[in-house]
CSV table of C-alpha atoms in Angstrom, one decimal:
chain,number,residue,atom,x,y,z
W,759,UNK,CA,-80.6,-95.1,-22.2
W,760,UNK,CA,-81.5,-94.1,-18.6
W,761,UNK,CA,-83.4,-91.1,-19.9
W,762,UNK,CA,-85.3,-93.3,-22.4
W,763,UNK,CA,-86.3,-95.7,-19.6
W,764,UNK,CA,-87.4,-92.8,-17.5
W,765,UNK,CA,-89.6,-91.4,-20.3
W,766,UNK,CA,-91.1,-94.8,-21.1
W,767,UNK,CA,-91.9,-95.3,-17.4
W,768,UNK,CA,-93.6,-91.9,-17.1
W,769,UNK,CA,-95.7,-92.7,-20.2
W,770,UNK,CA,-96.8,-96.0,-18.8
W,771,UNK,CA,-97.8,-94.4,-15.5
W,772,UNK,CA,-99.7,-91.7,-17.3
W,773,UNK,CA,-101.5,-94.4,-19.3
W,774,UNK,CA,-102.5,-96.2,-16.2
W,775,UNK,CA,-103.9,-93.1,-14.6
W,776,UNK,CA,-106.0,-92.3,-17.7
W,777,UNK,CA,-107.5,-95.8,-17.8
W,778,UNK,CA,-109.4,-95.0,-14.5
W,779,UNK,CA,-110.7,-91.7,-15.9
W,780,UNK,CA,-113.2,-90.6,-18.5
W,781,UNK,CA,-113.4,-87.6,-20.8
W,782,UNK,CA,-116.3,-85.4,-21.4
W,783,UNK,CA,-117.4,-84.0,-24.8
W,784,UNK,CA,-114.8,-81.3,-24.6
W,785,UNK,CA,-111.9,-83.8,-23.9
W,786,UNK,CA,-111.5,-82.5,-20.3
W,787,UNK,CA,-110.4,-85.2,-17.9
W,788,UNK,CA,-113.2,-86.5,-15.7
W,789,UNK,CA,-112.7,-88.5,-12.5
W,790,UNK,CA,-116.0,-90.0,-11.4
W,791,UNK,CA,-117.0,-89.9,-7.7
W,792,UNK,CA,-116.2,-92.9,-5.6
W,793,UNK,CA,-119.1,-94.7,-3.8
W,794,UNK,CA,-117.7,-93.3,-0.5
W,795,UNK,CA,-117.8,-89.7,-1.8
W,796,UNK,CA,-121.3,-90.1,-3.1
W,797,UNK,CA,-122.5,-91.6,0.2
W,798,UNK,CA,-120.7,-88.8,2.2
W,799,UNK,CA,-122.4,-86.0,0.3
W,800,UNK,CA,-125.9,-87.5,1.0
W,801,UNK,CA,-125.0,-88.1,4.6
W,802,UNK,CA,-123.9,-84.5,4.9
W,803,UNK,CA,-127.3,-83.4,3.4
W,804,UNK,CA,-129.1,-85.5,6.0
W,805,UNK,CA,-127.0,-84.2,8.9
W,806,UNK,CA,-127.8,-80.6,7.8
W,807,UNK,CA,-131.5,-81.3,8.0
W,808,UNK,CA,-131.4,-83.1,11.3
W,809,UNK,CA,-132.9,-81.1,14.3
W,810,UNK,CA,-132.1,-82.0,17.9
W,811,UNK,CA,-134.2,-81.6,21.1
W,812,UNK,CA,-133.6,-82.5,24.7
W,813,UNK,CA,-136.0,-83.2,27.5
W,814,UNK,CA,-136.2,-85.1,30.8
W,815,UNK,CA,-138.0,-88.4,30.9
W,816,UNK,CA,-139.5,-87.4,34.3
W,817,UNK,CA,-141.3,-84.5,32.6
W,818,UNK,CA,-143.9,-87.0,31.3
W,819,UNK,CA,-145.7,-85.8,28.1
W,820,UNK,CA,-143.7,-83.1,26.3
W,821,UNK,CA,-144.6,-81.0,23.3
W,822,UNK,CA,-141.8,-80.1,20.8
W,823,UNK,CA,-142.2,-77.9,17.7
W,824,UNK,CA,-140.0,-78.4,14.6
W,825,UNK,CA,-138.6,-75.7,12.3
W,826,UNK,CA,-141.6,-76.2,9.9
W,827,UNK,CA,-144.2,-76.2,12.6
W,828,UNK,CA,-144.7,-79.9,13.2
W,829,UNK,CA,-145.8,-80.6,16.8
W,830,UNK,CA,-144.3,-83.7,18.3
W,831,UNK,CA,-146.0,-85.1,21.5
W,832,UNK,CA,-143.9,-87.7,23.3
W,833,UNK,CA,-144.3,-89.2,26.7
W,834,UNK,CA,-140.9,-89.6,28.5
W,835,UNK,CA,-142.6,-92.1,30.9
W,836,UNK,CA,-143.0,-94.5,28.0
W,837,UNK,CA,-139.4,-94.6,27.1
W,838,UNK,CA,-137.2,-97.7,27.8
W,839,UNK,CA,-133.6,-98.6,27.3
W,840,UNK,CA,-132.9,-102.3,26.9
W,841,UNK,CA,-136.3,-102.9,28.5
W,842,UNK,CA,-135.7,-100.7,31.5
W,843,UNK,CA,-137.6,-97.4,32.1
W,844,UNK,CA,-135.6,-94.4,31.3
W,845,UNK,CA,-134.8,-91.5,33.7
W,846,UNK,CA,-132.9,-88.3,33.2
W,847,UNK,CA,-132.0,-86.4,30.0
W,848,UNK,CA,-133.2,-87.7,26.7
W,849,UNK,CA,-132.0,-86.6,23.2
W,850,UNK,CA,-134.3,-86.6,20.3
W,851,UNK,CA,-133.2,-86.5,16.6
W,852,UNK,CA,-135.8,-85.3,14.1
W,853,UNK,CA,-135.8,-84.9,10.3
W,854,UNK,CA,-138.7,-83.6,8.3
W,855,UNK,CA,-138.8,-83.7,4.5
W,856,UNK,CA,-141.6,-82.1,2.5
W,857,UNK,CA,-140.0,-81.2,-0.9
W,858,UNK,CA,-138.5,-83.3,-3.6
W,859,UNK,CA,-135.2,-81.4,-3.6
W,860,UNK,CA,-134.5,-82.4,0.0
W,861,UNK,CA,-135.7,-85.9,-0.8
W,862,UNK,CA,-133.2,-86.2,-3.6
W,863,UNK,CA,-130.1,-84.8,-1.7
W,864,UNK,CA,-130.8,-87.2,1.3
W,865,UNK,CA,-131.8,-90.1,-1.0
W,866,UNK,CA,-135.2,-90.5,0.5
W,867,UNK,CA,-137.5,-90.9,-2.5
W,868,UNK,CA,-141.2,-91.7,-2.1
W,869,UNK,CA,-141.4,-95.2,-3.4
W,870,UNK,CA,-144.2,-97.3,-1.9
W,871,UNK,CA,-144.3,-101.1,-1.8
W,872,UNK,CA,-147.3,-102.6,-3.6
W,873,UNK,CA,-149.1,-105.8,-2.5
W,874,UNK,CA,-147.3,-107.5,-5.3
W,875,UNK,CA,-143.9,-106.4,-4.0
W,876,UNK,CA,-143.4,-103.9,-6.8
W,877,UNK,CA,-142.8,-100.3,-6.1
W,878,UNK,CA,-144.7,-97.2,-7.3
W,879,UNK,CA,-144.6,-93.5,-6.6
W,880,UNK,CA,-146.1,-92.1,-3.4
W,881,UNK,CA,-147.3,-88.5,-3.0
W,882,UNK,CA,-146.2,-87.3,0.4
W,883,UNK,CA,-147.7,-85.3,3.2
W,884,UNK,CA,-144.2,-85.4,4.8
W,885,UNK,CA,-141.4,-87.9,5.5
W,886,UNK,CA,-140.1,-88.0,9.1
W,887,UNK,CA,-137.3,-89.6,11.1
W,888,UNK,CA,-137.7,-89.6,14.9
W,889,UNK,CA,-135.3,-91.3,17.3
W,890,UNK,CA,-134.9,-90.8,21.0
W,891,UNK,CA,-131.5,-91.7,22.5
W,892,UNK,CA,-129.7,-91.5,25.9
W,893,UNK,CA,-125.9,-91.4,25.9
W,894,UNK,CA,-125.9,-92.5,22.3
W,895,UNK,CA,-128.1,-95.6,23.0
W,896,UNK,CA,-131.3,-95.8,21.0
W,897,UNK,CA,-134.5,-95.9,23.1
W,898,UNK,CA,-137.8,-97.5,22.5
W,899,UNK,CA,-141.3,-96.4,23.4
W,900,UNK,CA,-144.1,-98.6,24.7
W,901,UNK,CA,-146.9,-96.2,24.1
W,902,UNK,CA,-146.0,-94.5,20.8
W,903,UNK,CA,-146.0,-90.8,20.1
W,904,UNK,CA,-148.1,-88.3,18.1
W,905,UNK,CA,-147.3,-85.6,15.5
W,906,UNK,CA,-149.5,-82.8,14.2
W,907,UNK,CA,-148.4,-82.0,10.7
W,908,UNK,CA,-149.4,-78.8,8.9
W,909,UNK,CA,-151.1,-80.0,5.6
W,910,UNK,CA,-150.4,-76.7,3.8
W,911,UNK,CA,-146.7,-77.7,3.6
W,912,UNK,CA,-147.8,-80.2,0.9
W,913,UNK,CA,-150.7,-78.5,-0.8
W,914,UNK,CA,-153.5,-79.0,1.7
W,915,UNK,CA,-155.2,-81.8,3.5
W,916,UNK,CA,-155.9,-85.1,1.6
W,917,UNK,CA,-158.2,-87.6,3.3
W,918,UNK,CA,-156.7,-90.5,1.3
W,919,UNK,CA,-153.3,-90.2,3.0
W,920,UNK,CA,-152.2,-93.1,5.2
W,921,UNK,CA,-149.2,-93.9,7.3
W,922,UNK,CA,-146.1,-95.7,6.0
W,923,UNK,CA,-143.0,-97.2,7.7
W,924,UNK,CA,-139.5,-96.7,6.1
W,925,UNK,CA,-137.6,-99.9,5.3
W,926,UNK,CA,-133.9,-99.5,4.5
W,927,UNK,CA,-132.3,-102.4,2.7
W,928,UNK,CA,-128.7,-103.7,2.8
W,929,UNK,CA,-127.6,-101.2,0.1
W,930,UNK,CA,-129.0,-98.3,2.1
W,931,UNK,CA,-132.0,-97.8,-0.2
W,932,UNK,CA,-135.3,-96.7,1.4
W,933,UNK,CA,-138.8,-97.9,0.5
W,934,UNK,CA,-142.1,-97.5,2.2
W,935,UNK,CA,-144.4,-100.2,3.6
W,936,UNK,CA,-148.0,-99.4,4.6
W,937,UNK,CA,-148.7,-99.2,8.3
W,938,UNK,CA,-152.1,-101.1,8.5
W,939,UNK,CA,-153.5,-99.4,11.6
W,940,UNK,CA,-156.4,-97.1,12.4
W,941,UNK,CA,-155.6,-93.8,13.9
W,942,UNK,CA,-159.3,-93.1,14.9
W,943,UNK,CA,-159.1,-96.1,17.2
W,944,UNK,CA,-155.9,-94.9,18.8
W,945,UNK,CA,-153.8,-97.8,17.4
W,946,UNK,CA,-151.5,-95.8,15.1
W,947,UNK,CA,-152.2,-94.4,11.7
W,948,UNK,CA,-153.1,-90.9,10.4
W,949,UNK,CA,-156.1,-88.8,9.6
W,950,UNK,CA,-156.7,-85.3,8.3
W,951,UNK,CA,-158.9,-82.7,10.1
W,952,UNK,CA,-159.0,-79.1,9.2
W,953,UNK,CA,-155.6,-78.2,7.8
W,954,UNK,CA,-153.7,-80.8,9.9
W,955,UNK,CA,-152.6,-84.4,9.6
W,956,UNK,CA,-152.8,-86.1,13.0
W,957,UNK,CA,-150.3,-89.0,13.0
W,958,UNK,CA,-150.0,-91.7,15.7
W,959,UNK,CA,-146.7,-93.5,15.5
W,960,UNK,CA,-145.9,-96.7,17.3
W,961,UNK,CA,-142.1,-96.8,17.0
W,962,UNK,CA,-139.1,-94.7,16.2
W,963,UNK,CA,-137.4,-94.6,12.8
W,964,UNK,CA,-138.6,-93.4,9.4
W,965,UNK,CA,-142.3,-92.8,8.7
W,966,UNK,CA,-144.2,-91.2,5.9
W,967,UNK,CA,-147.7,-89.7,5.4
W,968,UNK,CA,-148.6,-90.7,1.8
W,969,UNK,CA,-150.9,-92.0,-0.8
W,970,UNK,CA,-150.1,-93.8,-4.1
W,971,UNK,CA,-149.9,-91.6,-7.2
W,972,UNK,CA,-153.0,-92.4,-9.4
W,973,UNK,CA,-153.0,-92.2,-13.2
W,974,UNK,CA,-155.4,-94.3,-15.4
W,975,UNK,CA,-153.1,-94.3,-18.4
W,976,UNK,CA,-151.3,-97.5,-19.6
W,977,UNK,CA,-148.0,-98.1,-17.8
W,978,UNK,CA,-144.5,-98.9,-19.0
W,979,UNK,CA,-140.9,-99.5,-18.0
W,980,UNK,CA,-138.1,-97.1,-18.8
W,981,UNK,CA,-134.3,-97.4,-19.1
W,982,UNK,CA,-131.8,-94.6,-18.3
W,983,UNK,CA,-128.1,-94.5,-19.5
W,984,UNK,CA,-125.8,-92.4,-17.4
W,985,UNK,CA,-122.3,-91.0,-18.3
W,986,UNK,CA,-119.3,-93.4,-18.5
W,987,UNK,CA,-117.8,-94.2,-15.2
W,988,UNK,CA,-121.0,-94.0,-13.2
W,989,UNK,CA,-123.2,-96.8,-11.8
W,990,UNK,CA,-125.6,-97.3,-8.9
W,991,UNK,CA,-122.8,-97.1,-6.3
W,992,UNK,CA,-121.7,-93.6,-7.2
W,993,UNK,CA,-124.8,-92.0,-8.8
W,994,UNK,CA,-128.6,-92.2,-8.7
W,995,UNK,CA,-131.4,-91.5,-11.1
W,996,UNK,CA,-134.7,-90.0,-10.1
W,997,UNK,CA,-138.0,-89.0,-11.7
W,998,UNK,CA,-139.9,-85.8,-10.8
W,999,UNK,CA,-143.5,-86.0,-12.1
W,1000,UNK,CA,-144.6,-82.6,-13.4
W,1001,UNK,CA,-147.2,-81.1,-11.1
W,1002,UNK,CA,-146.3,-83.2,-8.1
W,1003,UNK,CA,-144.2,-81.2,-5.7
W,1004,UNK,CA,-144.0,-83.6,-2.8
W,1005,UNK,CA,-143.2,-86.9,-4.5
W,1006,UNK,CA,-139.9,-88.2,-6.0
W,1007,UNK,CA,-139.5,-91.5,-7.7
W,1008,UNK,CA,-136.2,-93.4,-7.7
W,1009,UNK,CA,-134.9,-96.0,-10.2
W,1010,UNK,CA,-133.6,-98.7,-7.8
W,1011,UNK,CA,-132.4,-101.2,-10.4
W,1012,UNK,CA,-129.1,-101.2,-12.3
W,1013,UNK,CA,-127.8,-103.7,-14.8
W,1014,UNK,CA,-124.0,-103.8,-14.7
W,1015,UNK,CA,-123.9,-105.7,-18.1
W,1016,UNK,CA,-125.9,-103.0,-20.0
W,1017,UNK,CA,-124.9,-100.0,-17.8
W,1018,UNK,CA,-128.6,-99.0,-17.5
W,1019,UNK,CA,-130.8,-97.9,-14.6
W,1020,UNK,CA,-134.3,-99.1,-14.9
W,1021,UNK,CA,-137.9,-98.7,-13.7
W,1022,UNK,CA,-138.6,-102.4,-14.2
W,1023,UNK,CA,-141.9,-102.6,-12.4
W,1024,UNK,CA,-143.9,-101.1,-15.3
W,1025,UNK,CA,-145.5,-98.4,-13.2
W,1026,UNK,CA,-144.7,-95.3,-15.3
W,1027,UNK,CA,-147.8,-93.9,-17.1
W,1028,UNK,CA,-147.3,-93.6,-20.9
W,1029,UNK,CA,-147.7,-89.9,-21.9
W,1030,UNK,CA,-146.5,-88.7,-18.5
W,1031,UNK,CA,-144.6,-85.4,-18.5
W,1032,UNK,CA,-141.8,-85.6,-16.1
W,1033,UNK,CA,-138.1,-84.7,-15.5
W,1034,UNK,CA,-135.4,-87.4,-15.3
W,1035,UNK,CA,-132.6,-86.4,-12.9
W,1036,UNK,CA,-129.0,-87.8,-12.8
W,1037,UNK,CA,-127.2,-87.0,-9.6
W,1038,UNK,CA,-123.7,-87.7,-8.3
W,1039,UNK,CA,-120.8,-86.0,-6.4
W,1040,UNK,CA,-118.0,-83.8,-7.7
W,1041,UNK,CA,-115.4,-82.3,-5.5
W,1042,UNK,CA,-117.7,-82.0,-2.5
W,1043,UNK,CA,-120.5,-80.5,-4.6
W,1044,UNK,CA,-123.3,-82.1,-6.6
W,1045,UNK,CA,-123.0,-83.0,-10.2
W,1046,UNK,CA,-126.3,-83.4,-12.0
W,1047,UNK,CA,-128.2,-83.4,-15.2
W,1048,UNK,CA,-132.0,-82.9,-15.8
W,1049,UNK,CA,-134.0,-83.8,-18.9
W,1050,UNK,CA,-137.7,-83.0,-19.6
W,1051,UNK,CA,-139.3,-86.1,-20.9
W,1052,UNK,CA,-142.7,-87.3,-22.1
W,1053,UNK,CA,-142.8,-91.0,-21.3
W,1054,UNK,CA,-143.1,-93.4,-24.3
W,1055,UNK,CA,-143.5,-97.2,-24.1
W,1056,UNK,CA,-140.1,-98.9,-23.2
W,1057,UNK,CA,-138.3,-95.6,-23.6
W,1058,UNK,CA,-134.5,-95.1,-23.1
W,1059,UNK,CA,-133.2,-91.8,-21.8
W,1060,UNK,CA,-129.5,-91.1,-22.1
W,1061,UNK,CA,-127.3,-88.7,-20.2
W,1062,UNK,CA,-123.8,-87.6,-21.4
W,1063,UNK,CA,-121.0,-86.0,-19.4
W,1064,UNK,CA,-121.3,-82.9,-21.4
W,1065,UNK,CA,-124.9,-82.4,-20.2
W,1066,UNK,CA,-123.9,-82.3,-16.5
W,1067,UNK,CA,-123.5,-79.2,-14.3
W,1068,UNK,CA,-122.1,-78.7,-10.8
W,1069,UNK,CA,-124.0,-77.0,-7.9
W,1070,UNK,CA,-124.0,-76.7,-4.2
W,1071,UNK,CA,-126.6,-78.6,-2.1
W,1072,UNK,CA,-128.6,-75.5,-1.6
W,1073,UNK,CA,-128.5,-74.7,-5.3
W,1074,UNK,CA,-129.5,-78.2,-6.4
W,1075,UNK,CA,-132.4,-78.3,-3.9
W,1076,UNK,CA,-133.7,-75.1,-5.3
W,1077,UNK,CA,-133.4,-76.3,-8.9
W,1078,UNK,CA,-135.2,-79.5,-8.2
W,1079,UNK,CA,-138.0,-77.7,-6.2
W,1080,UNK,CA,-138.4,-75.2,-9.1
W,1081,UNK,CA,-139.2,-78.0,-11.6
W,1082,UNK,CA,-142.8,-77.9,-12.9
């Protein structure tokens, strides 16, 4: 009798474990990533792309050069901490994103906010994060700073580019709001000259040199189904438009009742050739699936567990950057 109770208890425990797991098409046990694990792998990607500089506030105007050749001009005499002028050593964190692979792994898609409040794809001349600190305390600048950005990093100069500010919501999702300023008048903004973008930034944080993607074709919404066990807390869905190497759209809406991600703004051109990307975490690596799609009106794209693969961050970045 004791042995029978032990066997029944073991079977019950096993059943409880299996209820929190899923199986793939080959009946292998699949344990979906937790939200914390997915957040952690994206934070790790961002940390790996963060550059650090140090200078003295008393040095006045300093010129710093990033790994990709962006020149950052910042005046230490304009920095304040809690409203008081800063002296001594200043630390500067800097992130530069020019490719859709890095935009995906850091969860920094190029979705701009339209005047209606809807979101649509931006084509980027570079996404940037700049923050000055002293002893871990964030600083402010009362005269802004300038960046000279090589335009050949994103296909050459485009005079329609403007400056955008990054807005991160309560869920940690980033969208871009237009910075309505005129760089030619020295009040912030960006302009192209030669093979450079000259950006004038008024505050620290996330900024972007972008323009809206333009396509005259009729637009639609789309829905995306992801493998069982995944939702918007432990996975994401992105769109890579074929031929656009410096833009990445993100599907920022998820319906828990239907289990579907959606682009509900109706901004996807019908007939567009693109790649739909499912991304999540798996054992410290990236799990992903990619489908080549031609957009149809109100289309539904479905991913299954059996279609997923696992890659390192470097491998996934290369895969995404090598898409058409």
